[in-house]
Coordinates of C-alpha atoms in Angstrom, one line a residue:
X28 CA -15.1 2.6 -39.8
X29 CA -11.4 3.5 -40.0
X30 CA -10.1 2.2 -36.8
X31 CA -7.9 5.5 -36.2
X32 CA -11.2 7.6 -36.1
X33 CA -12.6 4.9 -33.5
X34 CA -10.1 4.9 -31.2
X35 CA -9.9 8.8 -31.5
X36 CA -14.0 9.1 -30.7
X37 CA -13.3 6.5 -27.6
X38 CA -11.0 8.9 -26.3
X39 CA -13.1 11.7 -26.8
X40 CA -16.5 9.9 -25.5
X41 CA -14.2 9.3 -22.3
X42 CA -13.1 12.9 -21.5
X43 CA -16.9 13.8 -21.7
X44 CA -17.8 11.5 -18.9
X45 CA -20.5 9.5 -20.5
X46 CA -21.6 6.7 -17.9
X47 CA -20.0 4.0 -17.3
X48 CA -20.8 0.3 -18.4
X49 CA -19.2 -2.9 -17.6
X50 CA -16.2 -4.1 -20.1
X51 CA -17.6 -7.7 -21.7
X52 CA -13.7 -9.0 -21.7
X53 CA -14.5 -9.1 -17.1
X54 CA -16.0 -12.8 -17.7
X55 CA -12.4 -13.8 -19.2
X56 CA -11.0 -16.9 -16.9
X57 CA -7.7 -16.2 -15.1
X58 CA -5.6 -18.3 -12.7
X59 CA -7.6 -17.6 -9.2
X60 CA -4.6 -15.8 -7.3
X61 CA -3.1 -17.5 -3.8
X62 CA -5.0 -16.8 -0.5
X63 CA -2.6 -15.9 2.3
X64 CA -2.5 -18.8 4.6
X65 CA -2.8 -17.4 8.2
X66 CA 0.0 -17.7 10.4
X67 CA 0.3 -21.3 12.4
X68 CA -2.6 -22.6 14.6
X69 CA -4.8 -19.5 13.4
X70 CA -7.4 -21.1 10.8
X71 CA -9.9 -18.3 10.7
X72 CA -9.4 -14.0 9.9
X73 CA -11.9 -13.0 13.0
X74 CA -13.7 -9.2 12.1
X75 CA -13.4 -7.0 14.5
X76 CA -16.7 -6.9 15.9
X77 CA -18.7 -3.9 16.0
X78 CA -22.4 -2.0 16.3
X79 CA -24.0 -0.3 12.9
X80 CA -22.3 2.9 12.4
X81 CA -19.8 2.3 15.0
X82 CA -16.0 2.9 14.5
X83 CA -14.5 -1.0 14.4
X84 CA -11.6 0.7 16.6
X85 CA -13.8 2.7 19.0
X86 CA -13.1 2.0 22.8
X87 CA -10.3 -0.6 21.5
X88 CA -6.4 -1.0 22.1
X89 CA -3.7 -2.9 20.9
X90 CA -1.4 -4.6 23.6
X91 CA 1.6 -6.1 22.4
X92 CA 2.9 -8.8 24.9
X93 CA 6.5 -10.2 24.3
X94 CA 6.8 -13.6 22.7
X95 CA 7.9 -16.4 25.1
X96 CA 11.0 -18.2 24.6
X97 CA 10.2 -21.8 23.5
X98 CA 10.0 -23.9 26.7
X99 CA 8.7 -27.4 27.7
X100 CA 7.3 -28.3 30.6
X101 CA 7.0 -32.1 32.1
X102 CA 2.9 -33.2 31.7
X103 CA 1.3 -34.8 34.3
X104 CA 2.2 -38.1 33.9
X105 CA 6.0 -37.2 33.0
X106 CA 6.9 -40.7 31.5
X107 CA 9.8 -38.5 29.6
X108 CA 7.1 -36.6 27.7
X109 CA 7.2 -32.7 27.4
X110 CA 4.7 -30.1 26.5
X111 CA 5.3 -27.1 24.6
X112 CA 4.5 -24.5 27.3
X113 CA 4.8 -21.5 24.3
X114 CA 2.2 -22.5 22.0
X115 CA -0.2 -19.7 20.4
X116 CA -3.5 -21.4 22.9
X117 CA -1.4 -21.1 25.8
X118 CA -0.2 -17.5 24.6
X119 CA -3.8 -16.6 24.5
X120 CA -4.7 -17.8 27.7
X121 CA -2.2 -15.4 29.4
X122 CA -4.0 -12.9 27.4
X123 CA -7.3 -13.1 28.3
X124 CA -6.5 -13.5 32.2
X125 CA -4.6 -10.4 31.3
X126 CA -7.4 -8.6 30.2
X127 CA -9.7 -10.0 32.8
X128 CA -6.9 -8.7 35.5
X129 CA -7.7 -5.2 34.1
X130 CA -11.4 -5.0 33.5
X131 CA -10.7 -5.6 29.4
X132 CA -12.5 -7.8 26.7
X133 CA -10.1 -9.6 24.4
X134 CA -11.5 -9.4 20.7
X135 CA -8.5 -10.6 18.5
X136 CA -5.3 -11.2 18.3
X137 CA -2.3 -12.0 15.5
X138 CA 1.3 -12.5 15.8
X139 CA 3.8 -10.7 14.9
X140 CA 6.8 -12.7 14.3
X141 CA 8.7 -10.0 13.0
X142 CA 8.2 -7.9 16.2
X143 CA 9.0 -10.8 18.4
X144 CA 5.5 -9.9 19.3
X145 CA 1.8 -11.2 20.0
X146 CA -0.8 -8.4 18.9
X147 CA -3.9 -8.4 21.0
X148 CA -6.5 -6.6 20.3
X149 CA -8.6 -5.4 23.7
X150 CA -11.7 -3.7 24.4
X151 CA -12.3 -1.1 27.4
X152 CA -15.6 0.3 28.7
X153 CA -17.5 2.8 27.0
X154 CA -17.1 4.9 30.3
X155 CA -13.3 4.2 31.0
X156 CA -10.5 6.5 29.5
X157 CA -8.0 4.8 27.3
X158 CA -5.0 6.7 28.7
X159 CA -5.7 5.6 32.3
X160 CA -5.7 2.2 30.7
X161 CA -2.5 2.5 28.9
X162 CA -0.5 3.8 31.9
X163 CA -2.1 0.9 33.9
X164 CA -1.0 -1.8 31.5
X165 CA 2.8 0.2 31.0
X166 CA 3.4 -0.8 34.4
X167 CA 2.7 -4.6 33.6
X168 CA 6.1 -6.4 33.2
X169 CA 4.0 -8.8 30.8
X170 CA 3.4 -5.6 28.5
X171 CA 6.1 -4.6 26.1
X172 CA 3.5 -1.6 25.0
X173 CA -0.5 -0.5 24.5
X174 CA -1.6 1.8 22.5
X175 CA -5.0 2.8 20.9
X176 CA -6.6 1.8 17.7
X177 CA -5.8 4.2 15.2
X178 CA -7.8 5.3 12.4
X179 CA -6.1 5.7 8.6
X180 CA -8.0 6.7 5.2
X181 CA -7.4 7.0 1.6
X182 CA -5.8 9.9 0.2
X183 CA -8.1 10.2 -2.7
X184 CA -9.3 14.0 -2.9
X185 CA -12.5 13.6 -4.9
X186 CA -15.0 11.5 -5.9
X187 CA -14.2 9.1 -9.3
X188 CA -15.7 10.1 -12.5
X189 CA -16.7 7.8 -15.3
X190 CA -13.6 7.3 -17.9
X191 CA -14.9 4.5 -20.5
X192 CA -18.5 4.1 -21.7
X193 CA -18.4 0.8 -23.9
X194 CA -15.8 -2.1 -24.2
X195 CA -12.7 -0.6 -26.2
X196 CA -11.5 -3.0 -29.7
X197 CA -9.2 -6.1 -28.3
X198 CA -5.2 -5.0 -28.3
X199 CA -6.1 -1.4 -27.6
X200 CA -5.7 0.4 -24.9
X201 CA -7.5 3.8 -25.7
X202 CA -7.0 5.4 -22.3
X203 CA -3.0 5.1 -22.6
X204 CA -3.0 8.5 -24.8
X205 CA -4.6 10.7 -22.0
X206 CA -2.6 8.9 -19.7
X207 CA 0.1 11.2 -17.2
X208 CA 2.2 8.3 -17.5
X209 CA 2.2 8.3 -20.9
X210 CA 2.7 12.0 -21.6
X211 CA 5.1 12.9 -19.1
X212 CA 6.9 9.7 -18.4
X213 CA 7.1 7.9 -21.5
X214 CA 6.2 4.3 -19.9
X215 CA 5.9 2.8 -23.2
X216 CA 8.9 3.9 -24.0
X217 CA 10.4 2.2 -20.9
X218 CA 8.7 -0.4 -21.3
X219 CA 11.5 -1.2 -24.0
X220 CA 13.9 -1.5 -21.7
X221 CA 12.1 -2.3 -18.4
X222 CA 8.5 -3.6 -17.3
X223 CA 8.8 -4.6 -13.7
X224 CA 8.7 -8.4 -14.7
X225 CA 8.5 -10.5 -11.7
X226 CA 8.8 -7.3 -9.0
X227 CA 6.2 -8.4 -6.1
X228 CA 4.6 -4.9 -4.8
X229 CA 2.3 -5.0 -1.9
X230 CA -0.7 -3.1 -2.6
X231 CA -1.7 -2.3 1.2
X232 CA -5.0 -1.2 0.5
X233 CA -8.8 -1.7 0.1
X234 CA -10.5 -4.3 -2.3
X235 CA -8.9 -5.4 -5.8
X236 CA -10.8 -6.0 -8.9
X237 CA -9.1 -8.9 -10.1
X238 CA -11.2 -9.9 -12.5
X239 CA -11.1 -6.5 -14.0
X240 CA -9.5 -6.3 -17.7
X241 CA -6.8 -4.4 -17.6
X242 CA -5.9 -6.8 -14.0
X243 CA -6.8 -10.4 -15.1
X244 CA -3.7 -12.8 -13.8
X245 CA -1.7 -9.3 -12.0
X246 CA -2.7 -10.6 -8.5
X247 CA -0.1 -13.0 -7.3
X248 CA -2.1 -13.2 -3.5
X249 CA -5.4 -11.0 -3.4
X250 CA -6.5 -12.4 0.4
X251 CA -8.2 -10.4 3.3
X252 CA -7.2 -8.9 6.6
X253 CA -10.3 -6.8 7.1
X254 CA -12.5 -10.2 7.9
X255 CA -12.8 -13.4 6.7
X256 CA -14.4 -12.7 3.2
X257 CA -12.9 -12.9 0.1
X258 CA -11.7 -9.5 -1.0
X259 CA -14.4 -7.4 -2.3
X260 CA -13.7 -5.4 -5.3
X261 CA -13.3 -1.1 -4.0
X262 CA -13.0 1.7 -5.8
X263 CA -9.4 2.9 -4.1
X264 CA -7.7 -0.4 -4.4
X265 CA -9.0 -1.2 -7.4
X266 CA -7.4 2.0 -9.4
X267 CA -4.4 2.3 -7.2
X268 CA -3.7 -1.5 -8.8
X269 CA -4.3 -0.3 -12.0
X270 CA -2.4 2.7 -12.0
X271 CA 0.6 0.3 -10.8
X272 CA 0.5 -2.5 -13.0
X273 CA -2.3 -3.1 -15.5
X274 CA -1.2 -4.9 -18.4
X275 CA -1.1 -3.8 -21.7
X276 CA -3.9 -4.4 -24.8
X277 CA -6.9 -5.3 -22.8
X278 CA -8.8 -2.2 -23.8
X279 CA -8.1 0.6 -21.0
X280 CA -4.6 1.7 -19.4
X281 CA -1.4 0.7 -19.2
X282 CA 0.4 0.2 -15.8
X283 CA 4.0 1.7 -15.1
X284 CA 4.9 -1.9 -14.1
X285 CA 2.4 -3.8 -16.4
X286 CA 4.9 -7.2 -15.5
X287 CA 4.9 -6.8 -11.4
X288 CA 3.4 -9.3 -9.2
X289 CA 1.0 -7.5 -7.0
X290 CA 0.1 -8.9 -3.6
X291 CA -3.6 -7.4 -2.9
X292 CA -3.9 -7.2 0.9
X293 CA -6.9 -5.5 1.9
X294 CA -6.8 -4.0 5.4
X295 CA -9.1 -1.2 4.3
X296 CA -12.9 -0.8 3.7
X297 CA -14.4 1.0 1.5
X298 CA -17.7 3.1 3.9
X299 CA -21.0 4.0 2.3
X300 CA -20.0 7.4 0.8
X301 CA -17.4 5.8 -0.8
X302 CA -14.0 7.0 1.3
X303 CA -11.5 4.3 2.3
X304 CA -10.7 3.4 5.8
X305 CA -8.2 1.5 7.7
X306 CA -6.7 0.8 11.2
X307 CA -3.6 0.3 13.2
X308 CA -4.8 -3.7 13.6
X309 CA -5.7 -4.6 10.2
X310 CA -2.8 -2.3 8.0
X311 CA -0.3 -4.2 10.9
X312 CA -1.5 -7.5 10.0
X313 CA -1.0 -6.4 6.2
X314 CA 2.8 -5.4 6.6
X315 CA 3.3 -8.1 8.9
X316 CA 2.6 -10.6 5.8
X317 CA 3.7 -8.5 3.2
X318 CA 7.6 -8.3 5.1
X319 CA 7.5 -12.5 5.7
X320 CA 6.2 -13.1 2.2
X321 CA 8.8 -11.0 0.1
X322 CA 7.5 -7.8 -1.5
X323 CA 9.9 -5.6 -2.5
X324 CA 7.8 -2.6 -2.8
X325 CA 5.0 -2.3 0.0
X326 CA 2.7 0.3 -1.4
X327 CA 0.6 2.5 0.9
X328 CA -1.7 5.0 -0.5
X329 CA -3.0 6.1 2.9
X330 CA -2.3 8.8 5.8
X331 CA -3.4 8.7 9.4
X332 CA -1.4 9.8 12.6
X333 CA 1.5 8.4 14.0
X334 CA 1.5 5.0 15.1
X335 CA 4.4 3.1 17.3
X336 CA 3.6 -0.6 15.8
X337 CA 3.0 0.1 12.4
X338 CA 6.5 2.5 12.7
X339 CA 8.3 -0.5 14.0
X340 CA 7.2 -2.5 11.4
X341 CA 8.0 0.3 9.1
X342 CA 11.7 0.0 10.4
X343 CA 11.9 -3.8 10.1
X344 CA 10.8 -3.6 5.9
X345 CA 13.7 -0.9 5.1
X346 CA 15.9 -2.8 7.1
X347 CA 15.2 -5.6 5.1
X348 CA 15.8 -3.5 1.7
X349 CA 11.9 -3.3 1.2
X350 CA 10.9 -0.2 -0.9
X351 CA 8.4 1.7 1.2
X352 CA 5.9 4.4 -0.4
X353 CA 3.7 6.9 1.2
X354 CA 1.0 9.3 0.2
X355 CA 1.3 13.0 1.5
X356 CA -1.7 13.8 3.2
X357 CA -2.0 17.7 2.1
X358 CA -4.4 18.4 5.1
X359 CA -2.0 17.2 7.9
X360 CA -0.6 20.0 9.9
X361 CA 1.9 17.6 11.5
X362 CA 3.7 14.5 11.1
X363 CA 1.6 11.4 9.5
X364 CA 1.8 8.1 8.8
X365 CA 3.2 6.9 6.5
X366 CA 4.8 9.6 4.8
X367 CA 6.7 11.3 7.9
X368 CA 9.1 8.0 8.6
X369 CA 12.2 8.1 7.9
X370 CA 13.3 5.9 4.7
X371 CA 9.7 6.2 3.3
X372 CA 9.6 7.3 -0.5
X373 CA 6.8 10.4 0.5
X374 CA 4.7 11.1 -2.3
X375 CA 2.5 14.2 -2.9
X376 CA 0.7 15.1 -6.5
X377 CA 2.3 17.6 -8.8
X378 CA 0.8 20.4 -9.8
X379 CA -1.5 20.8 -12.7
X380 CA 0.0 23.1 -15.0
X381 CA -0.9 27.0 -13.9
X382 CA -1.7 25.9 -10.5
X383 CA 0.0 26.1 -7.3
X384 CA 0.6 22.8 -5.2
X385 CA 0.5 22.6 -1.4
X386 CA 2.9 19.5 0.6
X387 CA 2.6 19.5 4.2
X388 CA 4.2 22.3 5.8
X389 CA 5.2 24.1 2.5
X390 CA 4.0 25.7 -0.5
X391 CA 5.6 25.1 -4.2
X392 CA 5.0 27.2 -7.0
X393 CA 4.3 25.7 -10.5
X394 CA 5.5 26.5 -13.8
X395 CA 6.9 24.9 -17.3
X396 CA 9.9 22.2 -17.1
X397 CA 11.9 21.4 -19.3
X398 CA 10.7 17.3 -19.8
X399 CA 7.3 18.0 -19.4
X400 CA 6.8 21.2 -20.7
X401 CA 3.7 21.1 -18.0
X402 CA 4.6 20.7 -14.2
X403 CA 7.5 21.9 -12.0
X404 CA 7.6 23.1 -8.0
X405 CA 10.2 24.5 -6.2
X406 CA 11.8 22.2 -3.5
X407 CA 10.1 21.8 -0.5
X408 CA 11.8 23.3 2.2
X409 CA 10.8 20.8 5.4
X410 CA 8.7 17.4 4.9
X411 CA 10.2 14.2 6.5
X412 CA 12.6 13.8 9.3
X413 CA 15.3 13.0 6.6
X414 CA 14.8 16.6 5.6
X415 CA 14.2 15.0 2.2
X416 CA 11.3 17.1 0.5
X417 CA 8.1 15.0 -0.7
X418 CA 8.3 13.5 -4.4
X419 CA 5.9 14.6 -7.0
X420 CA 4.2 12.6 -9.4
X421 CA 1.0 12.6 -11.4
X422 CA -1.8 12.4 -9.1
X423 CA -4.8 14.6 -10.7
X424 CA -7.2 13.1 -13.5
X425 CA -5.4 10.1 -13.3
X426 CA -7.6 7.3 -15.7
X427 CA -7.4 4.1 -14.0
X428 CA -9.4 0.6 -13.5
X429 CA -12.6 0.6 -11.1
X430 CA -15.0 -2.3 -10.4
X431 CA -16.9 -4.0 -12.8
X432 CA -14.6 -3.9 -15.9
X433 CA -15.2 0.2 -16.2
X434 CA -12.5 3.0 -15.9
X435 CA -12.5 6.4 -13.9
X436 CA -10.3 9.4 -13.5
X437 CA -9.2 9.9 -10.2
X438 CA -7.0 12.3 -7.8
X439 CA -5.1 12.7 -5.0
X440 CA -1.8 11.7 -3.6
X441 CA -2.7 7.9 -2.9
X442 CA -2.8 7.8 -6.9
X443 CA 0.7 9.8 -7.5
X444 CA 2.0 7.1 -4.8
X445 CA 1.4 4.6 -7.1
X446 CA 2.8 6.0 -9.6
X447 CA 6.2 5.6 -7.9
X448 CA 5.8 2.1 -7.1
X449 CA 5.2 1.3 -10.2
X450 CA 8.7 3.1 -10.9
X451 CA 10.5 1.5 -8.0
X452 CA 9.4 -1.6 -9.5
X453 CA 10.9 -0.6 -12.7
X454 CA 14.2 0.1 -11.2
X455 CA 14.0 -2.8 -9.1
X456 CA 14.3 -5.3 -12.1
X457 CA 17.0 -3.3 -13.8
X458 CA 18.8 -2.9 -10.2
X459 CA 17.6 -5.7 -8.2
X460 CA 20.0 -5.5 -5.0
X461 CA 19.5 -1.4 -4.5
X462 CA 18.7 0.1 -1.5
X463 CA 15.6 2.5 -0.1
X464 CA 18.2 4.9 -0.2
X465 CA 19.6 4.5 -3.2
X466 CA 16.5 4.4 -5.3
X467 CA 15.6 8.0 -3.3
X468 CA 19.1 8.7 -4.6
X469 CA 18.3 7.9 -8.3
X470 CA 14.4 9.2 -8.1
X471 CA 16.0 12.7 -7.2
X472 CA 19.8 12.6 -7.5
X473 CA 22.3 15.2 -6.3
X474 CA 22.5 17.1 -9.1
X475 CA 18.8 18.0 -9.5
X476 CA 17.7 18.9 -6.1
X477 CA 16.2 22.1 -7.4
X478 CA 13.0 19.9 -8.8
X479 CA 10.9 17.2 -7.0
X480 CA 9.1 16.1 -10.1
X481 CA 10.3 12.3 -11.2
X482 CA 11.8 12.3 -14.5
X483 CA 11.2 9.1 -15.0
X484 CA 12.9 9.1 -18.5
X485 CA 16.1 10.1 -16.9
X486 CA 15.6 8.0 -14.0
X487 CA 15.7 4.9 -16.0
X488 CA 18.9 6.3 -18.2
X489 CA 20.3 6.3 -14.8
X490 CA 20.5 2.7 -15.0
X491 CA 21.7 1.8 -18.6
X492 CA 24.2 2.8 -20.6
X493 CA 23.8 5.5 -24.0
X494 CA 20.1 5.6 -23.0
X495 CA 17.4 8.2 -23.4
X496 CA 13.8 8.5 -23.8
X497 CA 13.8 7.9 -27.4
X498 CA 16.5 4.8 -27.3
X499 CA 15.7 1.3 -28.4
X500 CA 16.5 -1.5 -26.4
X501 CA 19.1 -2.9 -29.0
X502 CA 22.4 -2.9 -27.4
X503 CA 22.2 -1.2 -24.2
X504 CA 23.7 -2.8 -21.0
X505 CA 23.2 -2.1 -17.3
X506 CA 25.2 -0.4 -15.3
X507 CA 25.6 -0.6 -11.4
X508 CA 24.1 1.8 -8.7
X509 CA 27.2 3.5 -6.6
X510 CA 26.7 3.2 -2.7

């Protein structure tokens, strides 16, 4: 059969949903990605014990005690020996008579060198009240700060539908066409002049596929902050991966940054129906490693409420000129995590063509742009401290990898977030030294602050010289960000 008509009845059989069955090409070998070694003198990842059906983070806090100075103490039989009076059993120790001291249960604990900070994680009564616990410990001069677990999920708005019904012919990709990224943002195009090579993004999320097609040899780390298993495959992680970086001619999709280096770090679950969750303990342990092990995008398709640690975390990864993105969580009817800190690259979905798009605390009216000839939105008027309005990107009927070597289509903001890592990571090879700020700056510059779509065409032209979206790569140089 002419292979034209093939590919073209693929497509088609994927639009109509057929079921899904796994890709043969899963089986292939690849390089088993690196496990994150856990930090000094902590061997073991301890779950968070809970009941069946039970919130892990019910009747829990987090209390974060200040790290000691490094002192040494004579031992008993001096002789000019010293012990390390600092060290993480002895940190511990002070923990648990803490927690004894105020009718707690210790359950885990992790550092945070970043923070100058041990994490403890602390259980309380079913019949105490967390904020008469919290003021209690406030006034200990051993507490830097408590605060309760917090709860986070995906922001996927609907359930994944089957995309690919039988293993595609090797070297295609016959997803790519149907593709947003393809359509609207040319990413093969790009992909002459930029494909993210060597960019480590931080997928902060649920379970990776790596053995997946489209994902084989894209994990750099895939390791597990949930509990001490190895990373399951979910159905969030999975496509949010995929959407970022799967490479190209293994019979799906094509990633905008088909050449990063992800680091999976699972700190979400994936629940019997399906929804993602997360918590303040596990996504902190996640950045935590993610800001000491070098990603330069931390991706975080996720919303919850406000959280102090995972903020100040959030503060010490822009410091460090770490590209931070955030899903929009439409339903929130006041600030959220991530989205609403300042320096995070907020992401909502763009509208489908004809239809009218809700951000937080504003309403944006969609009609034909010039690029895409299918999305636009008036600005935002109010939707992070910055004032910045959200960015848009494609985040409904996205096709993307899911476990077992099938595809889906997927929506929701967590989905148009990774789109936009997967252009930071773009930008980041062409650009490598700019700022947060100055990738904001070139997502959305000055002179187009009438539109929150990405052109990510023009975003890239940004960078080189004589380029559009129909240039070749022959001849073009770079050219410098301005402060």
């Amino acid at each position: 059969m002419n292979s034209r008509w093939l590919s073209t009845g693929l497509i088609l059989a994927c639009l109509a949903g057929t079921p899904v069955i796994a890709h043969a090409a899963a089986s292939q070998s690849a390089p088993a990605p690196a496990q994150a070694a856990p930090p000094e003198g902590d061997e073991t990842l301890r779950p968070l014990p809970s009941a069946p059906g039970r919130d892990p983070g019910e009747h829990q806090l987090l209390v974060m005690l200040r790290l000691p100075a490094t002192h040494f103490r004579p031992d008993a039989s001096y002789g000019g020996r010293y012990i390390d009076d600092s060290g993480r059993g002895s940190r511990r120790r002070r923990a648990e008579e803490l927690a004894r001291q105020h009718g707690l249960t210790l359950v885990d604990d992790w550092p945070m060198p970043v923070l100058g900070l041990d994490c403890y994680v602390m259980r309380y009564p079913d019949n105490d009240n967390a904020e008469r616990i919290i003021a209690k410990l406030a006034r200990d001069p051993q507490v830097e700060w408590a605060q309760p677990v917090a709860s986070f999920e995906g922001m996927a708005t609907q359930p994944a539908r089957a995309a690919a019904d039988s293993p595609q012919p090797p070297g295609s990709d016959a997803l790519y066409p149907v593709q947003p990224a393809a359509r609207y943002w040319h990413v093969a195009e790009l992909h002459r002049q930029t494909t993210g090579r060597d960019v480590k993004i931080a997928v902060i999320d649920s379970g990776i596929d790596g053995s997946h097609p489209d994902l084989l040899g894209q994990l750099a780390v895939n390791t597990n902050f949930v509990d001490n298993a190895v990373p399951p495959p979910e159905n969030h992680g999975t496509a949010v991966a995929g959407i970022i970086a799967a490479r190209a001619g293994h019979g799906g999709i094509v990633g905008v940054a088909p050449q990063a280096r992800l680091m999976g770090l699972r700190a979400c679950w994936q629940q019997p129906d399906l929804a993602t969750r997360c918590n303040s303990f596990t996504l902190s342990k996640a950045l935590n490693y993610a800001i000491l092990n070098g990603a330069q995008v931390i991706n975080l398709s996720l919303a919850g409420p406000p959280d102090r640690l995972l903020d100040k975390l959030l503060d010490v990864a822009l410091e460090r000129g770490i590209g931070v993105v955030g899903a929009v969580d439409a339903k929130a009817s006041g600030p959220a995590f991530p989205a609403s800190h300042r320096g995070v690259l907020a992401v909502a979905s763009q509208p489908s063509a004809g239809r009218l798009a809700a951000a937080p605390a504003v309403a944006a009216a969609a009609a034909p742009s010039a690029h895409s000839a299918a999305f636009a939105a008036t600005p935002p008027t109010a939707a992070v401290p910055s004032g910045d309005p959200p960015l848009l990107a494609p985040g409904n009927d996205i096709p993307t990898t899911a476990p077992g070597g099938r595809w889906s289509f997927v929506s929701g903001s967590s989905y148009a977030a990774a789109h936009v890592s997967g252009m930071l990571a773009l930008m980041a090879q062409l650009q490598p030294g700019a700022t947060p700020a100055q990738l904001r700056r070139l997502l959305q510059p000055g002179d187009a602050l009438n539109t929150v779509n990405i052109d990510a065409c023009a975003t890239i032209s940004r960078l080189l010289r004589h380029c559009s979206c129909s240039c070749t790569a022959a001849g073009l140089t770079q050219r410098g960000v301005g402060p």
